[in-house]
Amino acid sequence: MFETIIGLEIHVELKTRTKLFCGCSTGFGDPPNHNICPVCAGMPGALPALNEEAVRLAIRAGRALSCRINPVSSFDRKSYFYPDLPKSYQITQHQIPICEGGYLDLEDPDNSPEKGLYRRIAIERIHLEEDAAKLIHPEDRPVTLVDYNRAGIPLIEIVTRPELTSPEDAAAFLKELKAILEYLGVSDCRMEQGSLRCDVNISVRKTGSRKPGTKVEIKNMNSFREIQKALEYEQERQKKLFLSNRSHEIISETRMWDSRQGITKPMRFKDEGRHYRFFPEPDLPPIDLRSSRTLSWLEENLPELPGQKRERFVKQYGLSSYEAGILTGSRALADYFEEVTAYGVRPGDASNWIITELLRLWKPSEDRGSPVRSRSLAQLIRLIDEGRISRNAAKEVLNDMHAAGREPMDIIMQKNLIQVSGQDEIAELVEAVMADNTDAVQEYKAGKSKVFGFLMGQIMKAGRGRVNPNIAGKILEERLKG
Amino acid sequence: MKSQNMMSNNVGEMTISELAEGYRYRHFSIRETVRHYLERIAKLDEGLGTFITVCKETALREAEKLDEGLSRGGDIGLLGGIPLVVADNICTRGIRTTCASRALEDFVPSYDAAAVERLKAAGALIIGKTGLNEFAIGASTEGTAHQAACFFGNLRKGSRAYGDLTCGSAAALAAGFAPLALSSGTRGAVTLSAAFYGLVGLKPTCGAVSRYGLIPFTSTLDQIGLMARDTRDCALAFQIIRNNVNTSDTEELSKGVEGLRIGIPKELTECIREQNQELAAAIHKAIRIYERLGAEVGEMSLPPADGCLSAYEIIASAEAGSNLARYDGMHYGYCSDMPPDEAEHNLNEMIIRSRTESFGMEVKRCIILGTYVLSTEHGAACLRKAVQVRRRVQNAWKEAFRHCDLMLLPVLSDSNGFSVTDGYAMMMDMAGIPAVTVPCGFSSSALPIGLQLAADHYKEGRLLRAAYSLEQELALTGFRPVWKEADRFV
């Protein structure tokens, strides 16, 4: 039927303290035009000086993606006039990028041996460049505001070969890439803050057709979900045009994703035919990695990467690959899981509690650790294991632990949530519930066994979740029969 | 008062060393010295037009502070209280820096150029900003915002100035407005115009002095340089502004030239012999002096490079086109007076108008050529070729310096049109090597004659030492007539 080919261009802000060519802070959320200086504001006579940390991070990313690191790479000027560009040119790497020719392996969702465990997506290049300023278009006024805080923040642009074959693949690729970059400490990869931005190219053609499909670029997606949705929409749009014999209407263009309507639209202002007048940057020497000091950057130990960690989690902890996938989604989360198990919690229990309960409350990231300490979660799980509290009560305790950062025992004592396991005490509760629900009891006796569940619920409710459900169940059964 | 008389008589002629000594022994105060310079500027500069901005208040205020420091017995620095002129394409914090262009007519930098910062830290005080061709581009100031050209004719009566862009600084020194100038130049602008006005000019090795704050014209050829009345002053200031401080150049000056191998490029001297007898005689005299001092002098071949001028034009215009792109009227500098709503909807139109209205013809010509070079196949081929020519020039000079320690070249400062010495100056810029000009006499029409010395990269110490030896032997110091001519225009 149809084949889809997708290529990605991903801009990632590097996690450096200062900008690429000056000493200004890269802090996010500072007042507009606060972190600027003559260099990043493009004042006359100001000259760039390269931030070595950015080079080091770019090399880390390149190595993790199995790229060739060019021993000598250089900067070029990309010229165009726009208010977000203080010098009217962007300093980027055009001719010789720092990294070339890598790949990223995507785990096959089916994981079937005959299809191979992985699909390899080739990466064409990674290059260093400076970010442009941020343009703000206030809705209430007909003006455009410019915030130069972002101008000069170091970026790497990662360009894939057009080898992704579906919107799901594109999303999976981005997820994996984001995890890798986070693990490496290369970037925060926060799409909502713009520290990861992605332009996509998509083309669709009839299966077997020799002619390549027409390439359409889509911009303006703010999450991986939106990227997938935009690609799905665009794929469908192009297929429909093929099916209605209007494939000539597919033209090479840049389209904007409109998240409100869920559609892609042609850009109002086309910037095609723009000539960037690339030109070697005379103000910066080439990046030469052949000195003994910089050579060591090429040999630095890389941390365990998500794929490796996932494999280990499956092997070492007996987790499913689904669970391992979620737990290795970020380095902070993976570390958290391993800490909880280190306190003696069974890996399966730790995985369950983290995935089904904790992740409801906490979105893991490098600098926002879980407010529930790993030691406290281990303690809570142990209390359930020992039968001291019920699972339901434990959920309530976890909520409080998250909200107030308190220890589980404190909350349990204060709220009196210790599980009631005494036979007499529970029997009393069961009888009281039966007395209050004589109708239900009658129904049960008449053969409606479903009512058992309702009665159990009433008992748990009366015991405010503290009743040991096993014991209560046994007693209820006895009494109903007796 | 004795000191008063002494001052008003010769303040304009004084060297840095002489001023520093005067301050140290309290022959005169810094404030009164600065006042004298300012008065001289007020009296004479209207007819010369060397300055774009005179920094009267700040200079006097600085002078007062330094006087106080001095009276408390404090250290006021190697250049304490020395008035300095800075070319107006070099950024000065809080002082308007226009590049002689309408595009930057009201631009006040919030930063000092690295070299300015160093000179200020050593106690120098900026007395004014001097004129140049718009953005240091081209050979005339015609059509630019600041027609700073009048001093060409006035000081040298109709003869063409070389290294035009530094003329403001060179003429200011010649007119006795300051003892030290920080300037910039390509095409031998520092060395040739220093020779033109009988000054010592030093163009350091490309990379020896930070370009930070020098508003770029052609990044790979621009270079900050110095002009002063004698070699010692030049060496002193260079010691302050250069990047690596290892040895003391002023101390090294008196080491002499014994054992140095000095090469004379025979293609150039032959040409000069035909064109200018007096200059040829001056070279001959210098050779004799060096030989007497124990140097080994010999002719060698260093032909002018083919296509050097074209290569220069291509490289310079490509770089200038890119460097000048930032003057779009959106961020700072000149912005076309367009109704806000019109500008809002037509950004490109606003940029086009701002640039059209603010740049002079010479600058526009350069930008158009640069855009051609960077946006067409043929242009790109030209640029590749130009870079090859530059590499060839670099290799030729490298090779030459394997056979000699220094090169001695004449400076033809009195012809009309492009001369053979311009070509050699351009080659030296392309090679990125240091050069110094020394005054070595006067022509029959009482105009200064200068010689130029060039050395391999980072050999400024050797260069200044040889210049100093020649200067001492010629004993021309103390005889500085050019500034006196300035009085005639009052």
Short mmCIF file of N, CA and C in Angstrom, two decimals, chain B residues 172-256:
data_model
loop_
_atom_site.label_atom_id
_atom_site.label_comp_id
_atom_site.label_asym_id
_atom_site.label_seq_id
_atom_site.Cartn_x
_atom_site.Cartn_y
_atom_site.Cartn_z
N ALA B 172 46.60 63.30 14.03
CA ALA B 172 46.46 63.87 15.37
C ALA B 172 47.79 63.88 16.09
N LEU B 173 48.56 62.82 15.93
CA LEU B 173 49.88 62.79 16.55
C LEU B 173 50.80 63.81 15.89
N ALA B 174 50.74 63.84 14.56
CA ALA B 174 51.59 64.78 13.83
C ALA B 174 51.27 66.22 14.22
N ALA B 175 49.99 66.47 14.49
CA ALA B 175 49.59 67.83 14.83
C ALA B 175 49.85 68.15 16.31
N GLY B 176 50.40 67.17 17.03
CA GLY B 176 50.74 67.42 18.42
C GLY B 176 49.56 67.39 19.35
N PHE B 177 48.57 66.55 19.06
CA PHE B 177 47.38 66.47 19.92
C PHE B 177 47.51 65.39 20.99
N ALA B 178 48.49 64.53 20.85
CA ALA B 178 48.71 63.45 21.82
C ALA B 178 50.02 62.77 21.46
N PRO B 179 50.63 62.07 22.41
CA PRO B 179 51.88 61.37 22.10
C PRO B 179 51.69 59.90 21.70
N LEU B 180 50.44 59.39 21.80
CA LEU B 180 50.25 57.97 21.56
C LEU B 180 48.90 57.74 20.89
N ALA B 181 48.89 56.86 19.89
CA ALA B 181 47.63 56.54 19.21
C ALA B 181 47.43 55.05 19.14
N LEU B 182 46.20 54.64 19.41
CA LEU B 182 45.81 53.25 19.22
C LEU B 182 44.94 53.24 17.97
N SER B 183 45.33 52.42 17.03
CA SER B 183 44.68 52.51 15.74
C SER B 183 44.55 51.13 15.15
N SER B 184 43.99 51.04 13.97
CA SER B 184 43.88 49.72 13.36
C SER B 184 44.16 49.85 11.89
N GLY B 185 44.40 48.73 11.26
CA GLY B 185 44.57 48.88 9.84
C GLY B 185 44.84 47.61 9.10
N THR B 186 44.46 47.67 7.84
CA THR B 186 44.87 46.66 6.89
C THR B 186 45.56 47.44 5.79
N ARG B 187 46.07 46.73 4.82
CA ARG B 187 46.80 47.38 3.71
C ARG B 187 47.88 48.30 4.25
N GLY B 188 48.53 47.92 5.34
CA GLY B 188 49.63 48.70 5.86
C GLY B 188 49.22 50.04 6.44
N ALA B 189 47.96 50.15 6.85
CA ALA B 189 47.46 51.45 7.28
C ALA B 189 48.26 52.04 8.43
N VAL B 190 48.66 51.23 9.39
CA VAL B 190 49.40 51.78 10.53
C VAL B 190 50.80 52.18 10.12
N THR B 191 51.49 51.25 9.48
CA THR B 191 52.89 51.53 9.17
C THR B 191 53.04 52.60 8.09
N LEU B 192 52.22 52.52 7.06
CA LEU B 192 52.38 53.49 5.97
C LEU B 192 51.99 54.89 6.39
N SER B 193 50.90 55.03 7.13
CA SER B 193 50.52 56.40 7.50
C SER B 193 51.44 56.95 8.58
N ALA B 194 52.03 56.08 9.40
CA ALA B 194 53.03 56.56 10.35
C ALA B 194 54.22 57.13 9.60
N ALA B 195 54.65 56.42 8.55
CA ALA B 195 55.77 56.91 7.75
C ALA B 195 55.42 58.24 7.09
N PHE B 196 54.20 58.31 6.65
CA PHE B 196 53.70 59.50 5.95
C PHE B 196 53.83 60.75 6.83
N TYR B 197 53.61 60.58 8.14
CA TYR B 197 53.66 61.73 9.04
C TYR B 197 54.92 61.75 9.92
N GLY B 198 55.91 60.91 9.59
CA GLY B 198 57.16 60.94 10.35
C GLY B 198 57.04 60.38 11.75
N LEU B 199 56.22 59.36 11.92
CA LEU B 199 56.03 58.76 13.23
C LEU B 199 56.56 57.34 13.25
N VAL B 200 56.62 56.77 14.45
CA VAL B 200 56.94 55.36 14.55
C VAL B 200 55.62 54.60 14.63
N GLY B 201 55.44 53.63 13.75
CA GLY B 201 54.19 52.88 13.77
C GLY B 201 54.48 51.40 13.90
N LEU B 202 53.74 50.71 14.75
CA LEU B 202 53.96 49.27 14.93
C LEU B 202 52.68 48.51 14.60
N LYS B 203 52.81 47.60 13.67
CA LYS B 203 51.72 46.66 13.38
C LYS B 203 52.16 45.32 13.93
N PRO B 204 51.57 44.87 15.06
CA PRO B 204 52.02 43.62 15.66
C PRO B 204 51.61 42.40 14.84
N THR B 205 52.12 41.27 15.23
CA THR B 205 51.75 39.99 14.62
C THR B 205 50.24 39.80 14.74
N CYS B 206 49.65 39.24 13.70
CA CYS B 206 48.23 38.93 13.77
C CYS B 206 48.00 37.96 14.92
N GLY B 207 47.25 38.38 15.92
CA GLY B 207 47.02 37.52 17.08
C GLY B 207 47.80 37.94 18.32
N ALA B 208 48.77 38.86 18.16
CA ALA B 208 49.56 39.26 19.32
C ALA B 208 48.80 40.22 20.22
N VAL B 209 47.86 40.97 19.62
CA VAL B 209 47.05 41.90 20.40
C VAL B 209 45.58 41.53 20.17
N SER B 210 44.82 41.44 21.23
CA SER B 210 43.41 41.05 21.10
C SER B 210 42.66 42.03 20.21
N ARG B 211 41.85 41.49 19.32
CA ARG B 211 41.00 42.32 18.47
C ARG B 211 39.68 42.65 19.15
N TYR B 212 39.47 42.14 20.35
CA TYR B 212 38.18 42.36 21.02
C TYR B 212 37.91 43.86 21.11
N GLY B 213 36.78 44.28 20.62
CA GLY B 213 36.40 45.69 20.69
C GLY B 213 36.83 46.49 19.48
N LEU B 214 37.60 45.89 18.59
CA LEU B 214 37.89 46.54 17.31
C LEU B 214 36.74 46.18 16.40
N ILE B 215 35.99 47.18 15.96
CA ILE B 215 34.81 46.90 15.14
C ILE B 215 35.28 46.34 13.80
N PRO B 216 34.91 45.09 13.50
CA PRO B 216 35.56 44.42 12.39
C PRO B 216 35.15 44.93 11.02
N PHE B 217 36.15 45.01 10.15
CA PHE B 217 35.93 45.25 8.74
C PHE B 217 36.25 43.90 8.07
N THR B 218 37.51 43.51 8.13
CA THR B 218 37.87 42.22 7.60
C THR B 218 38.62 41.44 8.69
N SER B 219 37.89 40.51 9.31
CA SER B 219 38.36 39.88 10.54
C SER B 219 39.76 39.28 10.45
N THR B 220 40.07 38.63 9.34
CA THR B 220 41.36 37.94 9.30
C THR B 220 42.50 38.87 8.92
N LEU B 221 42.17 40.10 8.52
CA LEU B 221 43.24 41.04 8.14
C LEU B 221 43.31 42.25 9.06
N ASP B 222 42.25 42.54 9.80
CA ASP B 222 42.26 43.65 10.75
C ASP B 222 43.32 43.41 11.81
N GLN B 223 43.93 44.47 12.24
CA GLN B 223 44.91 44.32 13.30
C GLN B 223 45.04 45.64 14.05
N ILE B 224 45.09 45.55 15.37
CA ILE B 224 45.28 46.75 16.18
C ILE B 224 46.76 47.12 16.16
N GLY B 225 47.05 48.40 15.98
CA GLY B 225 48.43 48.84 15.96
C GLY B 225 48.63 50.09 16.79
N LEU B 226 49.88 50.52 16.85
CA LEU B 226 50.23 51.67 17.69
C LEU B 226 51.02 52.68 16.89
N MET B 227 50.86 53.96 17.25
CA MET B 227 51.71 54.98 16.68
C MET B 227 52.21 55.87 17.81
N ALA B 228 53.49 56.25 17.72
CA ALA B 228 54.07 57.11 18.74
C ALA B 228 55.18 57.93 18.12
N ARG B 229 55.81 58.76 18.97
CA ARG B 229 56.86 59.64 18.41
C ARG B 229 58.20 58.95 18.30
N ASP B 230 58.45 57.96 19.14
CA ASP B 230 59.70 57.23 18.98
C ASP B 230 59.51 55.75 19.31
N THR B 231 60.56 54.98 19.07
CA THR B 231 60.48 53.54 19.22
C THR B 231 60.26 53.13 20.67
N ARG B 232 60.92 53.86 21.59
CA ARG B 232 60.77 53.52 22.99
C ARG B 232 59.31 53.60 23.44
N ASP B 233 58.61 54.66 23.03
CA ASP B 233 57.20 54.83 23.39
C ASP B 233 56.35 53.69 22.81
N CYS B 234 56.67 53.36 21.56
CA CYS B 234 55.92 52.31 20.88
C CYS B 234 56.10 50.98 21.60
N ALA B 235 57.35 50.71 21.98
CA ALA B 235 57.66 49.45 22.66
C ALA B 235 56.97 49.39 24.02
N LEU B 236 56.97 50.53 24.70
CA LEU B 236 56.33 50.60 26.02
C LEU B 236 54.84 50.27 25.92
N ALA B 237 54.16 50.91 24.96
CA ALA B 237 52.72 50.68 24.81
C ALA B 237 52.44 49.26 24.33
N PHE B 238 53.32 48.76 23.47
CA PHE B 238 53.12 47.39 22.97
C PHE B 238 53.22 46.37 24.10
N GLN B 239 54.18 46.62 24.97
CA GLN B 239 54.36 45.74 26.13
C GLN B 239 53.07 45.65 26.94
N ILE B 240 52.32 46.74 26.95
CA ILE B 240 51.09 46.77 27.74
C ILE B 240 49.92 46.08 27.03
N ILE B 241 49.83 46.24 25.72
CA ILE B 241 48.63 45.71 25.04
C ILE B 241 48.78 44.31 24.50
N ARG B 242 49.99 43.78 24.41
CA ARG B 242 50.12 42.46 23.78
C ARG B 242 49.63 41.35 24.71
N ASN B 243 49.37 40.21 24.13
CA ASN B 243 48.77 39.11 24.88
C ASN B 243 49.71 38.39 25.83
N ASN B 244 50.91 38.06 25.36
CA ASN B 244 51.80 37.30 26.22
C ASN B 244 52.92 38.19 26.73
N VAL B 245 53.01 38.31 28.04
CA VAL B 245 54.04 39.18 28.59
C VAL B 245 55.15 38.30 29.13
N ASN B 246 56.20 38.17 28.34
CA ASN B 246 57.34 37.36 28.79
C ASN B 246 58.55 38.21 29.09
N THR B 247 58.96 38.96 28.08
CA THR B 247 60.17 39.76 28.27
C THR B 247 59.80 41.24 28.26
N SER B 248 60.73 42.03 28.73
CA SER B 248 60.50 43.46 28.70
C SER B 248 61.11 44.04 27.44
N ASP B 249 60.27 44.51 26.56
CA ASP B 249 60.77 45.00 25.28
C ASP B 249 61.57 46.28 25.41
N THR B 250 61.20 47.11 26.36
CA THR B 250 61.92 48.36 26.49
C THR B 250 63.35 48.11 26.94
N GLU B 251 63.54 47.10 27.76
CA GLU B 251 64.89 46.78 28.21
C GLU B 251 65.71 46.18 27.09
N GLU B 252 65.02 45.41 26.26
CA GLU B 252 65.72 44.73 25.19
C GLU B 252 66.17 45.69 24.09
N LEU B 253 65.56 46.87 24.08
CA LEU B 253 65.78 47.80 22.98
C LEU B 253 67.25 48.09 22.72
N SER B 254 68.04 48.24 23.80
CA SER B 254 69.42 48.70 23.62
C SER B 254 70.39 47.55 23.36
N LYS B 255 69.86 46.36 23.14
CA LYS B 255 70.76 45.22 22.90
C LYS B 255 71.50 45.26 21.57
N GLY B 256 71.07 46.15 20.68
CA GLY B 256 71.77 46.27 19.42
C GLY B 256 71.38 45.23 18.38
#
